[in-house]
mmCIF file with all atom_site columns, C-alpha atoms in Angstrom:
data_model
loop_
_atom_site.group_PDB
_atom_site.id
_atom_site.type_symbol
_atom_site.label_atom_id
_atom_site.label_alt_id
_atom_site.label_comp_id
_atom_site.label_asym_id
_atom_site.label_entity_id
_atom_site.label_seq_id
_atom_site.pdbx_PDB_ins_code
_atom_site.Cartn_x
_atom_site.Cartn_y
_atom_site.Cartn_z
_atom_site.occupancy
_atom_site.B_iso_or_equiv
_atom_site.pdbx_formal_charge
_atom_site.auth_seq_id
_atom_site.auth_comp_id
_atom_site.auth_asym_id
_atom_site.auth_atom_id
_atom_site.pdbx_PDB_model_num
ATOM 1   C CA . GLN K 1 1   ? 90.663  44.920 -57.662 1.00 0.00 ? 1   GLN K CA 1
ATOM 2   C CA . VAL K 1 2   ? 94.727  46.961 -58.862 1.00 0.00 ? 2   VAL K CA 1
ATOM 3   C CA . GLN K 1 3   ? 94.635  46.525 -62.586 1.00 0.00 ? 3   GLN K CA 1
ATOM 4   C CA . LEU K 1 4   ? 97.739  47.775 -64.812 1.00 0.00 ? 4   LEU K CA 1
ATOM 5   C CA . VAL K 1 5   ? 97.337  48.113 -68.693 1.00 0.00 ? 5   VAL K CA 1
ATOM 6   C CA . GLU K 1 6   ? 99.943  49.645 -70.614 1.00 0.00 ? 6   GLU K CA 1
ATOM 7   C CA . SER K 1 7   ? 99.890  50.426 -74.620 1.00 0.00 ? 7   SER K CA 1
ATOM 8   C CA . GLY K 1 8   ? 102.067 52.042 -76.949 1.00 0.00 ? 8   GLY K CA 1
ATOM 9   C CA . GLY K 1 9   ? 105.013 49.499 -77.735 1.00 0.00 ? 9   GLY K CA 1
ATOM 10  C CA . GLY K 1 10  ? 106.252 48.527 -80.997 1.00 0.00 ? 10  GLY K CA 1
ATOM 11  C CA . LEU K 1 11  ? 109.037 48.814 -84.026 1.00 0.00 ? 11  LEU K CA 1
ATOM 12  C CA . VAL K 1 12  ? 110.881 51.180 -83.733 1.00 0.00 ? 12  VAL K CA 1
ATOM 13  C CA . GLN K 1 13  ? 114.835 51.847 -85.343 1.00 0.00 ? 13  GLN K CA 1
ATOM 14  C CA . PRO K 1 14  ? 117.797 52.253 -83.628 1.00 0.00 ? 14  PRO K CA 1
ATOM 15  C CA . GLY K 1 15  ? 118.000 56.115 -82.301 1.00 0.00 ? 15  GLY K CA 1
ATOM 16  C CA . GLY K 1 16  ? 113.625 56.476 -82.177 1.00 0.00 ? 16  GLY K CA 1
ATOM 17  C CA . SER K 1 17  ? 111.490 57.254 -79.750 1.00 0.00 ? 17  SER K CA 1
ATOM 18  C CA . LEU K 1 18  ? 108.367 55.403 -77.903 1.00 0.00 ? 18  LEU K CA 1
ATOM 19  C CA . ARG K 1 19  ? 106.077 56.539 -75.645 1.00 0.00 ? 19  ARG K CA 1
ATOM 20  C CA . LEU K 1 20  ? 104.492 54.242 -73.285 1.00 0.00 ? 20  LEU K CA 1
ATOM 21  C CA . SER K 1 21  ? 101.634 54.129 -71.077 1.00 0.00 ? 21  SER K CA 1
ATOM 22  C CA . CYS K 1 22  ? 99.995  52.651 -68.061 1.00 0.00 ? 22  CYS K CA 1
ATOM 23  C CA . VAL K 1 23  ? 96.524  53.236 -66.909 1.00 0.00 ? 23  VAL K CA 1
ATOM 24  C CA . ALA K 1 24  ? 95.811  52.044 -63.908 1.00 0.00 ? 24  ALA K CA 1
ATOM 25  C CA . SER K 1 25  ? 92.342  51.422 -61.858 1.00 0.00 ? 25  SER K CA 1
ATOM 26  C CA . GLY K 1 26  ? 91.132  49.701 -58.617 1.00 0.00 ? 26  GLY K CA 1
ATOM 27  C CA . PHE K 1 27  ? 93.161  51.723 -56.215 1.00 0.00 ? 27  PHE K CA 1
ATOM 28  C CA . THR K 1 28  ? 93.978  55.474 -55.583 1.00 0.00 ? 28  THR K CA 1
ATOM 29  C CA . PHE K 1 29  ? 96.876  56.511 -57.827 1.00 0.00 ? 29  PHE K CA 1
ATOM 30  C CA . ARG K 1 30  ? 98.073  59.695 -56.917 1.00 0.00 ? 30  ARG K CA 1
ATOM 31  C CA . MET K 1 31  ? 99.043  58.132 -53.563 1.00 0.00 ? 31  MET K CA 1
ATOM 32  C CA . TYR K 1 32  ? 101.615 55.345 -55.018 1.00 0.00 ? 32  TYR K CA 1
ATOM 33  C CA . PRO K 1 33  ? 104.847 55.326 -56.032 1.00 0.00 ? 33  PRO K CA 1
ATOM 34  C CA . MET K 1 34  ? 104.669 53.761 -59.873 1.00 0.00 ? 34  MET K CA 1
ATOM 35  C CA . TYR K 1 35  ? 107.313 51.513 -61.620 1.00 0.00 ? 35  TYR K CA 1
ATOM 36  C CA . TRP K 1 36  ? 108.494 49.795 -65.061 1.00 0.00 ? 36  TRP K CA 1
ATOM 37  C CA . TYR K 1 37  ? 110.311 46.781 -65.283 1.00 0.00 ? 37  TYR K CA 1
ATOM 38  C CA . ARG K 1 38  ? 111.291 45.463 -68.952 1.00 0.00 ? 38  ARG K CA 1
ATOM 39  C CA . GLN K 1 39  ? 112.074 41.645 -69.806 1.00 0.00 ? 39  GLN K CA 1
ATOM 40  C CA . ALA K 1 40  ? 114.438 40.687 -72.647 1.00 0.00 ? 40  ALA K CA 1
ATOM 41  C CA . PRO K 1 41  ? 114.093 37.180 -74.005 1.00 0.00 ? 41  PRO K CA 1
ATOM 42  C CA . GLY K 1 42  ? 116.597 34.739 -71.603 1.00 0.00 ? 42  GLY K CA 1
ATOM 43  C CA . LYS K 1 43  ? 116.978 37.457 -69.212 1.00 0.00 ? 43  LYS K CA 1
ATOM 44  C CA . GLU K 1 44  ? 115.575 38.278 -65.923 1.00 0.00 ? 44  GLU K CA 1
ATOM 45  C CA . ARG K 1 45  ? 113.466 41.071 -64.910 1.00 0.00 ? 45  ARG K CA 1
ATOM 46  C CA . GLU K 1 46  ? 115.042 44.549 -65.042 1.00 0.00 ? 46  GLU K CA 1
ATOM 47  C CA . PHE K 1 47  ? 114.308 47.262 -62.914 1.00 0.00 ? 47  PHE K CA 1
ATOM 48  C CA . VAL K 1 48  ? 114.231 50.646 -65.363 1.00 0.00 ? 48  VAL K CA 1
ATOM 49  C CA . ALA K 1 49  ? 111.961 53.363 -63.637 1.00 0.00 ? 49  ALA K CA 1
ATOM 50  C CA . ARG K 1 50  ? 110.093 54.595 -60.851 1.00 0.00 ? 50  ARG K CA 1
ATOM 51  C CA . ILE K 1 51  ? 108.465 57.674 -60.038 1.00 0.00 ? 51  ILE K CA 1
ATOM 52  C CA . SER K 1 52  ? 107.379 58.698 -56.479 1.00 0.00 ? 52  SER K CA 1
ATOM 53  C CA . MET K 1 53  ? 103.804 59.311 -55.145 1.00 0.00 ? 53  MET K CA 1
ATOM 54  C CA . THR K 1 54  ? 102.763 63.411 -55.897 1.00 0.00 ? 54  THR K CA 1
ATOM 55  C CA . PRO K 1 55  ? 103.258 65.034 -52.976 1.00 0.00 ? 55  PRO K CA 1
ATOM 56  C CA . ARG K 1 56  ? 101.992 67.807 -51.550 1.00 0.00 ? 56  ARG K CA 1
ATOM 57  C CA . LEU K 1 57  ? 105.010 70.215 -50.735 1.00 0.00 ? 57  LEU K CA 1
ATOM 58  C CA . ASN K 1 58  ? 108.171 68.866 -52.200 1.00 0.00 ? 58  ASN K CA 1
ATOM 59  C CA . GLY K 1 59  ? 108.835 67.742 -55.686 1.00 0.00 ? 59  GLY K CA 1
ATOM 60  C CA . MET K 1 60  ? 108.114 64.657 -56.995 1.00 0.00 ? 60  MET K CA 1
ATOM 61  C CA . THR K 1 61  ? 111.384 62.388 -57.419 1.00 0.00 ? 61  THR K CA 1
ATOM 62  C CA . THR K 1 62  ? 112.412 60.037 -60.546 1.00 0.00 ? 62  THR K CA 1
ATOM 63  C CA . THR K 1 63  ? 114.707 57.147 -60.083 1.00 0.00 ? 63  THR K CA 1
ATOM 64  C CA . TYR K 1 64  ? 116.508 54.547 -62.823 1.00 0.00 ? 64  TYR K CA 1
ATOM 65  C CA . GLY K 1 65  ? 118.089 52.075 -63.686 1.00 0.00 ? 65  GLY K CA 1
ATOM 66  C CA . ASP K 1 66  ? 121.905 52.759 -65.045 1.00 0.00 ? 66  ASP K CA 1
ATOM 67  C CA . SER K 1 67  ? 120.847 51.520 -68.437 1.00 0.00 ? 67  SER K CA 1
ATOM 68  C CA . VAL K 1 68  ? 118.588 54.344 -69.575 1.00 0.00 ? 68  VAL K CA 1
ATOM 69  C CA . LYS K 1 69  ? 119.733 57.393 -66.952 1.00 0.00 ? 69  LYS K CA 1
ATOM 70  C CA . GLY K 1 70  ? 119.802 59.991 -69.731 1.00 0.00 ? 70  GLY K CA 1
ATOM 71  C CA . ARG K 1 71  ? 117.799 58.504 -72.354 1.00 0.00 ? 71  ARG K CA 1
ATOM 72  C CA . PHE K 1 72  ? 114.632 57.706 -70.853 1.00 0.00 ? 72  PHE K CA 1
ATOM 73  C CA . THR K 1 73  ? 112.165 59.656 -68.717 1.00 0.00 ? 73  THR K CA 1
ATOM 74  C CA . ILE K 1 74  ? 109.290 58.572 -66.463 1.00 0.00 ? 74  ILE K CA 1
ATOM 75  C CA . SER K 1 75  ? 105.910 60.672 -65.357 1.00 0.00 ? 75  SER K CA 1
ATOM 76  C CA . ARG K 1 76  ? 102.738 60.451 -64.566 1.00 0.00 ? 76  ARG K CA 1
ATOM 77  C CA . ASP K 1 77  ? 99.276  62.227 -64.724 1.00 0.00 ? 77  ASP K CA 1
ATOM 78  C CA . ASP K 1 78  ? 96.966  61.731 -61.816 1.00 0.00 ? 78  ASP K CA 1
ATOM 79  C CA . GLY K 1 79  ? 94.205  63.191 -63.451 1.00 0.00 ? 79  GLY K CA 1
ATOM 80  C CA . LYS K 1 80  ? 93.799  60.100 -65.459 1.00 0.00 ? 80  LYS K CA 1
ATOM 81  C CA . ASN K 1 81  ? 95.663  57.775 -63.623 1.00 0.00 ? 81  ASN K CA 1
ATOM 82  C CA . THR K 1 82  ? 98.337  56.690 -65.475 1.00 0.00 ? 82  THR K CA 1
ATOM 83  C CA . VAL K 1 83  ? 102.129 56.886 -66.066 1.00 0.00 ? 83  VAL K CA 1
ATOM 84  C CA . PHE K 1 84  ? 104.440 57.265 -68.981 1.00 0.00 ? 84  PHE K CA 1
ATOM 85  C CA . LEU K 1 85  ? 107.905 56.346 -70.168 1.00 0.00 ? 85  LEU K CA 1
ATOM 86  C CA . GLN K 1 86  ? 109.341 58.195 -72.340 1.00 0.00 ? 86  GLN K CA 1
ATOM 87  C CA . MET K 1 87  ? 112.183 56.566 -74.406 1.00 0.00 ? 87  MET K CA 1
ATOM 88  C CA . ASN K 1 88  ? 114.459 58.085 -76.652 1.00 0.00 ? 88  ASN K CA 1
ATOM 89  C CA . SER K 1 89  ? 118.088 57.175 -78.426 1.00 0.00 ? 89  SER K CA 1
ATOM 90  C CA . LEU K 1 90  ? 116.504 53.609 -78.286 1.00 0.00 ? 90  LEU K CA 1
ATOM 91  C CA . LYS K 1 91  ? 119.226 50.899 -78.698 1.00 0.00 ? 91  LYS K CA 1
ATOM 92  C CA . PRO K 1 92  ? 118.517 46.905 -79.694 1.00 0.00 ? 92  PRO K CA 1
ATOM 93  C CA . GLU K 1 93  ? 119.386 46.153 -76.097 1.00 0.00 ? 93  GLU K CA 1
ATOM 94  C CA . ASP K 1 94  ? 116.295 48.068 -75.416 1.00 0.00 ? 94  ASP K CA 1
ATOM 95  C CA . THR K 1 95  ? 114.564 45.239 -77.080 1.00 0.00 ? 95  THR K CA 1
ATOM 96  C CA . ALA K 1 96  ? 112.039 43.851 -74.407 1.00 0.00 ? 96  ALA K CA 1
ATOM 97  C CA . VAL K 1 97  ? 108.503 43.650 -72.668 1.00 0.00 ? 97  VAL K CA 1
ATOM 98  C CA . TYR K 1 98  ? 107.695 46.482 -70.486 1.00 0.00 ? 98  TYR K CA 1
ATOM 99  C CA . TYR K 1 99  ? 106.084 45.796 -67.880 1.00 0.00 ? 99  TYR K CA 1
ATOM 100 C CA . CYS K 1 100 ? 103.910 48.713 -64.876 1.00 0.00 ? 100 CYS K CA 1
ATOM 101 C CA . ASN K 1 101 ? 104.442 47.644 -61.875 1.00 0.00 ? 101 ASN K CA 1
ATOM 102 C CA . THR K 1 102 ? 102.835 49.357 -58.434 1.00 0.00 ? 102 THR K CA 1
ATOM 103 C CA . ARG K 1 103 ? 102.410 47.940 -54.734 1.00 0.00 ? 103 ARG K CA 1
ATOM 104 C CA . VAL K 1 104 ? 99.333  48.402 -52.753 1.00 0.00 ? 104 VAL K CA 1
ATOM 105 C CA . GLY K 1 105 ? 99.615  47.057 -49.134 1.00 0.00 ? 105 GLY K CA 1
ATOM 106 C CA . SER K 1 106 ? 100.861 43.717 -49.362 1.00 0.00 ? 106 SER K CA 1
ATOM 107 C CA . SER K 1 107 ? 99.824  42.739 -52.946 1.00 0.00 ? 107 SER K CA 1
ATOM 108 C CA . GLU K 1 108 ? 102.043 43.767 -55.807 1.00 0.00 ? 108 GLU K CA 1
ATOM 109 C CA . ALA K 1 109 ? 100.474 43.986 -59.279 1.00 0.00 ? 109 ALA K CA 1
ATOM 110 C CA . TRP K 1 110 ? 101.758 43.430 -62.771 1.00 0.00 ? 110 TRP K CA 1
ATOM 111 C CA . GLY K 1 111 ? 100.451 44.621 -66.287 1.00 0.00 ? 111 GLY K CA 1
ATOM 112 C CA . GLN K 1 112 ? 100.464 42.452 -69.091 1.00 0.00 ? 112 GLN K CA 1
ATOM 113 C CA . GLY K 1 113 ? 103.536 44.424 -70.498 1.00 0.00 ? 113 GLY K CA 1
ATOM 114 C CA . THR K 1 114 ? 103.805 45.739 -74.046 1.00 0.00 ? 114 THR K CA 1
ATOM 115 C CA . GLN K 1 115 ? 106.692 44.858 -76.608 1.00 0.00 ? 115 GLN K CA 1
ATOM 116 C CA . VAL K 1 116 ? 108.780 46.996 -77.528 1.00 0.00 ? 116 VAL K CA 1
ATOM 117 C CA . THR K 1 117 ? 111.716 46.065 -80.441 1.00 0.00 ? 117 THR K CA 1
ATOM 118 C CA . VAL K 1 118 ? 114.362 47.982 -81.816 1.00 0.00 ? 118 VAL K CA 1
ATOM 119 C CA . SER K 1 119 ? 115.472 47.024 -84.860 1.00 0.00 ? 119 SER K CA 1
ATOM 120 C CA . SER K 1 120 ? 116.765 48.427 -88.361 1.00 0.00 ? 120 SER K CA 1
#
């Protein structure tokens, strides 16, 4: 059974930083791309970042939503079955519940989410 558990959210002032973690289990983590999404109150869930599986030869690839490019960085540690989201220069509009996601076969898995609040 695929399980994703996020952590690292909290309250931070504008301009601050947070690092989110998502620990995965129930599948061969290194073979799958991983995603971060977020959902703010009253808004639809929004794509934040994607990281490819760890390739044997060429480098890993990352993709970001336009609203976070240049401020957020996604990374992964296959030895710990963990994907990270480093968030810098946080803005009030980054306030949302952040979710980890992956797609294994025909199944899509979501974590429970972690709340990030950016406020002075």
